[in-house]
Amino acid sequence: MAKTSNLGYPRIGKHRELKRVIERYWSGKTGEDDVHAVAKEIRQAAWSVQQQAGIDHIPCNDFTYYDHMLDTICLWGMVPERFGHTAGQPVSLATYSAMARGGDHVAALEMTKWFDTNYHYLVPEFAGAAPQRSGNAPVDAYNEAKAQVGDVARPVIVGPLTFVLLGKHHAKSIADHVTELLPLYVELLADLADAGAEWVQIDEPCLVQDRSAEELALYTSVYGELSAVRNRPKIMLQTYFGSLGSSWDTVMALPVDGIGLDFVRHDGNLSDLKSKGFPGEKTLGAGVLNGRAVWKADLGKALGLLEAVADTVPQKRIVVGLSASLLYLPHDVRLESGHDADVLANLSFAEQRLDEIVILAKGLTEGRDAIKAELDADATRLSKLEASVNARTRERMASLTDADFRRAEPFSERVSAQQQHINLPQYPT
């Protein structure tokens, strides 16, 4: 059967436990031990849900108290001087919190949007001292996950180029900053291998943006060095939020063990896959389900997409998964209340997405007949949805009258009233 994977899981807890405990900690109503205990419960619950769903590659180190980019900043000891951190020492929760939200006369790190999502990340600052390892979070997360779910645990880390490219105050060239980080990544990969990790997921979403020839050459150099590390896990180079476009040939040539592609955002990756092929020695992470949308997948359409991928790549080298991490979704539709049953029937949150991944992997491996019941039920759901939406639309259209297409007052009166109420300048911006 084709393998399955998840790229990341919601972190806040089924009942927003993390938000509540962090707010208690910030207000001085609880201590670090309580925060760490709640966080551990959330992590272990997430791993348990994914294991029970039948996911073959379960992410770890995807949990964060606030932001995964902030975690990476702390891992590499890149705490700006204004926070008073001692270089080389693990970053305390108090310092971590100050970087996230500011402190007494200390400005927080800048926050900006993570690509085109509504998630915001904390921006690394590269104006300080050279990075150095300040903790062991990815290895600790792997050891914790392995103790619960075994070898299926797969550590997730932010790739060196994405980390640098998304930073600010670069005191040196991008290449120089990446070169400083590279030995730390090599050391981390070796430590993960020593801990027993078979795979590591290295996220490089910046590859779906337009990259210069110099930047692509840097990707080739960096991943050449990382892949040459004798003692390391297999590397799954993970992209998401779009197609590789002009970066396709460079990425396919990287000496990594697997490449994760987004086949949902648009058809660029599928088109390139069909026309250019896929390296015969690599594993393909096939992101055929939307990691960001809350609506149920059209299983027949998603399976058709997966089958199209399998026309080029053998099933045994396909890992069925998502276009992006599930961190953008709520946990479970079954926790929702106060909504129309017809609406809930068409929603798919994190737990439901896991089930869809497993169904599609079974359909790919065993054929459509193996999941006929699921495909038929989904087709019925879609037909009912279409009929319901069309009926409501027709009803609203039929109720329109000429008055619905006319304003109550002419424009001259409306603009005068607006100006009186809002008092806009001549060129409002």
PDB file of N, CA and C in Angstrom, residues 67-123:
ATOM      1  N   ASP A  67       5.498  30.000  17.767  1.00  0.00           N
ATOM      2  CA  ASP A  67       5.767  30.089  16.337  1.00  0.00           C
ATOM      3  C   ASP A  67       6.978  29.241  15.996  1.00  0.00           C
ATOM      4  N   HIS A  68       6.900  28.504  14.883  1.00  0.00           N
ATOM      5  CA  HIS A  68       7.995  27.605  14.523  1.00  0.00           C
ATOM      6  C   HIS A  68       9.232  28.357  14.037  1.00  0.00           C
ATOM      7  N   MET A  69       9.059  29.536  13.458  1.00  0.00           N
ATOM      8  CA  MET A  69      10.230  30.327  13.086  1.00  0.00           C
ATOM      9  C   MET A  69      10.928  30.866  14.334  1.00  0.00           C
ATOM     10  N   LEU A  70      10.163  31.240  15.332  1.00  0.00           N
ATOM     11  CA  LEU A  70      10.752  31.667  16.602  1.00  0.00           C
ATOM     12  C   LEU A  70      11.522  30.507  17.237  1.00  0.00           C
ATOM     13  N   ASP A  71      10.973  29.299  17.139  1.00  0.00           N
ATOM     14  CA  ASP A  71      11.681  28.131  17.664  1.00  0.00           C
ATOM     15  C   ASP A  71      13.027  27.949  16.970  1.00  0.00           C
ATOM     16  N   THR A  72      13.052  28.182  15.658  1.00  0.00           N
ATOM     17  CA  THR A  72      14.298  28.037  14.906  1.00  0.00           C
ATOM     18  C   THR A  72      15.288  29.131  15.287  1.00  0.00           C
ATOM     19  N   ILE A  73      14.796  30.339  15.496  1.00  0.00           N
ATOM     20  CA  ILE A  73      15.641  31.434  15.976  1.00  0.00           C
ATOM     21  C   ILE A  73      16.310  31.034  17.286  1.00  0.00           C
ATOM     22  N   CYS A  74      15.519  30.456  18.179  1.00  0.00           N
ATOM     23  CA  CYS A  74      16.055  30.052  19.483  1.00  0.00           C
ATOM     24  C   CYS A  74      17.026  28.874  19.348  1.00  0.00           C
ATOM     25  N   LEU A  75      16.710  27.931  18.473  1.00  0.00           N
ATOM     26  CA  LEU A  75      17.582  26.773  18.266  1.00  0.00           C
ATOM     27  C   LEU A  75      18.977  27.214  17.844  1.00  0.00           C
ATOM     28  N   TRP A  76      19.043  28.231  16.997  1.00  0.00           N
ATOM     29  CA  TRP A  76      20.337  28.708  16.498  1.00  0.00           C
ATOM     30  C   TRP A  76      20.878  29.880  17.309  1.00  0.00           C
ATOM     31  N   GLY A  77      20.290  30.121  18.473  1.00  0.00           N
ATOM     32  CA  GLY A  77      20.830  31.130  19.380  1.00  0.00           C
ATOM     33  C   GLY A  77      20.823  32.533  18.835  1.00  0.00           C
ATOM     34  N   MET A  78      19.910  32.849  17.942  1.00  0.00           N
ATOM     35  CA  MET A  78      19.891  34.160  17.289  1.00  0.00           C
ATOM     36  C   MET A  78      18.972  35.137  18.032  1.00  0.00           C
ATOM     37  N   VAL A  79      19.170  35.224  19.335  1.00  0.00           N
ATOM     38  CA  VAL A  79      18.379  36.128  20.168  1.00  0.00           C
ATOM     39  C   VAL A  79      19.026  37.510  20.128  1.00  0.00           C
ATOM     40  N   PRO A  80      18.319  38.520  19.659  1.00  0.00           N
ATOM     41  CA  PRO A  80      18.905  39.865  19.618  1.00  0.00           C
ATOM     42  C   PRO A  80      19.394  40.313  20.992  1.00  0.00           C
ATOM     43  N   GLU A  81      20.441  41.141  21.005  1.00  0.00           N
ATOM     44  CA  GLU A  81      21.085  41.547  22.254  1.00  0.00           C
ATOM     45  C   GLU A  81      20.121  42.198  23.230  1.00  0.00           C
ATOM     46  N   ARG A  82      19.099  42.895  22.714  1.00  0.00           N
ATOM     47  CA  ARG A  82      18.209  43.651  23.589  1.00  0.00           C
ATOM     48  C   ARG A  82      17.455  42.769  24.578  1.00  0.00           C
ATOM     49  N   PHE A  83      17.434  41.433  24.343  1.00  0.00           N
ATOM     50  CA  PHE A  83      16.716  40.540  25.248  1.00  0.00           C
ATOM     51  C   PHE A  83      17.614  39.981  26.357  1.00  0.00           C
ATOM     52  N   GLY A  84      18.891  40.326  26.351  1.00  0.00           N
ATOM     53  CA  GLY A  84      19.770  39.952  27.446  1.00  0.00           C
ATOM     54  C   GLY A  84      20.042  38.470  27.579  1.00  0.00           C
ATOM     55  N   HIS A  85      19.989  37.752  26.479  1.00  0.00           N
ATOM     56  CA  HIS A  85      20.213  36.303  26.528  1.00  0.00           C
ATOM     57  C   HIS A  85      21.710  35.993  26.502  1.00  0.00           C
ATOM     58  N   THR A  86      22.116  34.962  27.240  1.00  0.00           N
ATOM     59  CA  THR A  86      23.501  34.511  27.239  1.00  0.00           C
ATOM     60  C   THR A  86      23.725  33.563  26.075  1.00  0.00           C
ATOM     61  N   ALA A  87      24.624  33.922  25.183  1.00  0.00           N
ATOM     62  CA  ALA A  87      24.873  33.123  23.987  1.00  0.00           C
ATOM     63  C   ALA A  87      25.262  31.694  24.341  1.00  0.00           C
ATOM     64  N   GLY A  88      24.734  30.768  23.566  1.00  0.00           N
ATOM     65  CA  GLY A  88      25.067  29.365  23.754  1.00  0.00           C
ATOM     66  C   GLY A  88      24.205  28.639  24.755  1.00  0.00           C
ATOM     67  N   GLN A  89      23.403  29.367  25.516  1.00  0.00           N
ATOM     68  CA  GLN A  89      22.525  28.757  26.512  1.00  0.00           C
ATOM     69  C   GLN A  89      21.125  28.557  25.939  1.00  0.00           C
ATOM     70  N   PRO A  90      20.407  27.524  26.397  1.00  0.00           N
ATOM     71  CA  PRO A  90      19.015  27.367  25.948  1.00  0.00           C
ATOM     72  C   PRO A  90      18.200  28.617  26.273  1.00  0.00           C
ATOM     73  N   VAL A  91      17.267  28.932  25.409  1.00  0.00           N
ATOM     74  CA  VAL A  91      16.442  30.131  25.586  1.00  0.00           C
ATOM     75  C   VAL A  91      15.308  29.814  26.556  1.00  0.00           C
ATOM     76  N   SER A  92      15.179  30.616  27.594  1.00  0.00           N
ATOM     77  CA  SER A  92      14.131  30.398  28.594  1.00  0.00           C
ATOM     78  C   SER A  92      12.770  30.753  28.021  1.00  0.00           C
ATOM     79  N   LEU A  93      11.719  30.240  28.658  1.00  0.00           N
ATOM     80  CA  LEU A  93      10.363  30.561  28.225  1.00  0.00           C
ATOM     81  C   LEU A  93      10.081  32.052  28.406  1.00  0.00           C
ATOM     82  N   ALA A  94      10.703  32.659  29.423  1.00  0.00           N
ATOM     83  CA  ALA A  94      10.504  34.094  29.645  1.00  0.00           C
ATOM     84  C   ALA A  94      11.100  34.903  28.499  1.00  0.00           C
ATOM     85  N   THR A  95      12.318  34.544  28.070  1.00  0.00           N
ATOM     86  CA  THR A  95      12.941  35.247  26.949  1.00  0.00           C
ATOM     87  C   THR A  95      12.181  34.976  25.659  1.00  0.00           C
ATOM     88  N   TYR A  96      11.786  33.722  25.475  1.00  0.00           N
ATOM     89  CA  TYR A  96      10.993  33.330  24.301  1.00  0.00           C
ATOM     90  C   TYR A  96       9.735  34.189  24.217  1.00  0.00           C
ATOM     91  N   SER A  97       9.066  34.374  25.348  1.00  0.00           N
ATOM     92  CA  SER A  97       7.831  35.156  25.379  1.00  0.00           C
ATOM     93  C   SER A  97       8.103  36.622  25.090  1.00  0.00           C
ATOM     94  N   ALA A  98       9.207  37.128  25.615  1.00  0.00           N
ATOM     95  CA  ALA A  98       9.552  38.526  25.370  1.00  0.00           C
ATOM     96  C   ALA A  98       9.829  38.764  23.895  1.00  0.00           C
ATOM     97  N   MET A  99      10.473  37.800  23.227  1.00  0.00           N
ATOM     98  CA  MET A  99      10.719  37.934  21.796  1.00  0.00           C
ATOM     99  C   MET A  99       9.409  37.946  21.016  1.00  0.00           C
ATOM    100  N   ALA A 100       8.427  37.214  21.527  1.00  0.00           N
ATOM    101  CA  ALA A 100       7.141  37.109  20.840  1.00  0.00           C
ATOM    102  C   ALA A 100       6.258  38.329  21.055  1.00  0.00           C
ATOM    103  N   ARG A 101       6.293  38.894  22.264  1.00  0.00           N
ATOM    104  CA  ARG A 101       5.321  39.953  22.577  1.00  0.00           C
ATOM    105  C   ARG A 101       5.939  41.219  23.147  1.00  0.00           C
ATOM    106  N   GLY A 102       7.258  41.230  23.275  1.00  0.00           N
ATOM    107  CA  GLY A 102       7.915  42.399  23.838  1.00  0.00           C
ATOM    108  C   GLY A 102       7.962  42.327  25.351  1.00  0.00           C
ATOM    109  N   GLY A 103       8.733  43.218  25.946  1.00  0.00           N
ATOM    110  CA  GLY A 103       8.855  43.273  27.394  1.00  0.00           C
ATOM    111  C   GLY A 103       9.011  44.699  27.849  1.00  0.00           C
ATOM    112  N   ASP A 104       9.518  44.882  29.067  1.00  0.00           N
ATOM    113  CA  ASP A 104       9.703  46.224  29.597  1.00  0.00           C
ATOM    114  C   ASP A 104      10.737  46.970  28.757  1.00  0.00           C
ATOM    115  N   HIS A 105      10.253  47.921  27.972  1.00  0.00           N
ATOM    116  CA  HIS A 105      11.108  48.766  27.134  1.00  0.00           C
ATOM    117  C   HIS A 105      11.904  47.953  26.112  1.00  0.00           C
ATOM    118  N   VAL A 106      11.427  46.767  25.783  1.00  0.00           N
ATOM    119  CA  VAL A 106      12.086  45.917  24.789  1.00  0.00           C
ATOM    120  C   VAL A 106      11.075  45.567  23.704  1.00  0.00           C
ATOM    121  N   ALA A 107      11.406  45.892  22.470  1.00  0.00           N
ATOM    122  CA  ALA A 107      10.486  45.633  21.357  1.00  0.00           C
ATOM    123  C   ALA A 107      10.536  44.163  20.959  1.00  0.00           C
ATOM    124  N   ALA A 108       9.390  43.598  20.678  1.00  0.00           N
ATOM    125  CA  ALA A 108       9.300  42.224  20.200  1.00  0.00           C
ATOM    126  C   ALA A 108       9.900  42.127  18.800  1.00  0.00           C
ATOM    127  N   LEU A 109      10.150  40.904  18.373  1.00  0.00           N
ATOM    128  CA  LEU A 109      10.544  40.687  16.994  1.00  0.00           C
ATOM    129  C   LEU A 109       9.396  41.083  16.072  1.00  0.00           C
ATOM    130  N   GLU A 110       9.740  41.526  14.877  1.00  0.00           N
ATOM    131  CA  GLU A 110       8.712  41.858  13.891  1.00  0.00           C
ATOM    132  C   GLU A 110       7.904  40.616  13.543  1.00  0.00           C
ATOM    133  N   MET A 111       6.627  40.821  13.333  1.00  0.00           N
ATOM    134  CA  MET A 111       5.737  39.730  12.928  1.00  0.00           C
ATOM    135  C   MET A 111       5.172  40.040  11.548  1.00  0.00           C
ATOM    136  N   THR A 112       5.158  39.048  10.676  1.00  0.00           N
ATOM    137  CA  THR A 112       4.599  39.272   9.340  1.00  0.00           C
ATOM    138  C   THR A 112       3.965  37.989   8.829  1.00  0.00           C
ATOM    139  N   LYS A 113       3.220  38.114   7.736  1.00  0.00           N
ATOM    140  CA  LYS A 113       2.448  36.973   7.242  1.00  0.00           C
ATOM    141  C   LYS A 113       3.348  35.875   6.686  1.00  0.00           C
ATOM    142  N   TRP A 114       2.973  34.651   6.991  1.00  0.00           N
ATOM    143  CA  TRP A 114       3.658  33.461   6.481  1.00  0.00           C
ATOM    144  C   TRP A 114       3.121  33.185   5.086  1.00  0.00           C
ATOM    145  N   PHE A 115       3.858  33.641   4.092  1.00  0.00           N
ATOM    146  CA  PHE A 115       3.438  33.533   2.691  1.00  0.00           C
ATOM    147  C   PHE A 115       2.049  34.158   2.539  1.00  0.00           C
ATOM    148  N   ASP A 116       1.085  33.478   1.937  1.00  0.00           N
ATOM    149  CA  ASP A 116      -0.226  34.108   1.757  1.00  0.00           C
ATOM    150  C   ASP A 116      -1.275  33.523   2.691  1.00  0.00           C
ATOM    151  N   THR A 117      -0.824  32.975   3.829  1.00  0.00           N
ATOM    152  CA  THR A 117      -1.772  32.463   4.809  1.00  0.00           C
ATOM    153  C   THR A 117      -2.127  33.568   5.804  1.00  0.00           C
ATOM    154  N   ASN A 118      -3.050  33.283   6.699  1.00  0.00           N
ATOM    155  CA  ASN A 118      -3.362  34.214   7.779  1.00  0.00           C
ATOM    156  C   ASN A 118      -2.505  33.956   9.012  1.00  0.00           C
ATOM    157  N   TYR A 119      -1.611  32.989   8.906  1.00  0.00           N
ATOM    158  CA  TYR A 119      -0.649  32.728   9.977  1.00  0.00           C
ATOM    159  C   TYR A 119       0.452  33.787   9.898  1.00  0.00           C
ATOM    160  N   HIS A 120       0.930  34.231  11.043  1.00  0.00           N
ATOM    161  CA  HIS A 120       2.017  35.201  11.087  1.00  0.00           C
ATOM    162  C   HIS A 120       3.210  34.588  11.810  1.00  0.00           C
ATOM    163  N   TYR A 121       4.403  34.873  11.304  1.00  0.00           N
ATOM    164  CA  TYR A 121       5.616  34.344  11.924  1.00  0.00           C
ATOM    165  C   TYR A 121       6.481  35.494  12.430  1.00  0.00           C
ATOM    166  N   LEU A 122       7.400  35.166  13.337  1.00  0.00           N
ATOM    167  CA  LEU A 122       8.340  36.147  13.862  1.00  0.00           C
ATOM    168  C   LEU A 122       9.597  36.145  13.002  1.00  0.00           C
ATOM    169  N   VAL A 123      10.017  37.322  12.613  1.00  0.00           N
ATOM    170  CA  VAL A 123      11.063  37.465  11.601  1.00  0.00           C
ATOM    171  C   VAL A 123      12.454  37.390  12.240  1.00  0.00           C
TER     172      VAL A 123
END
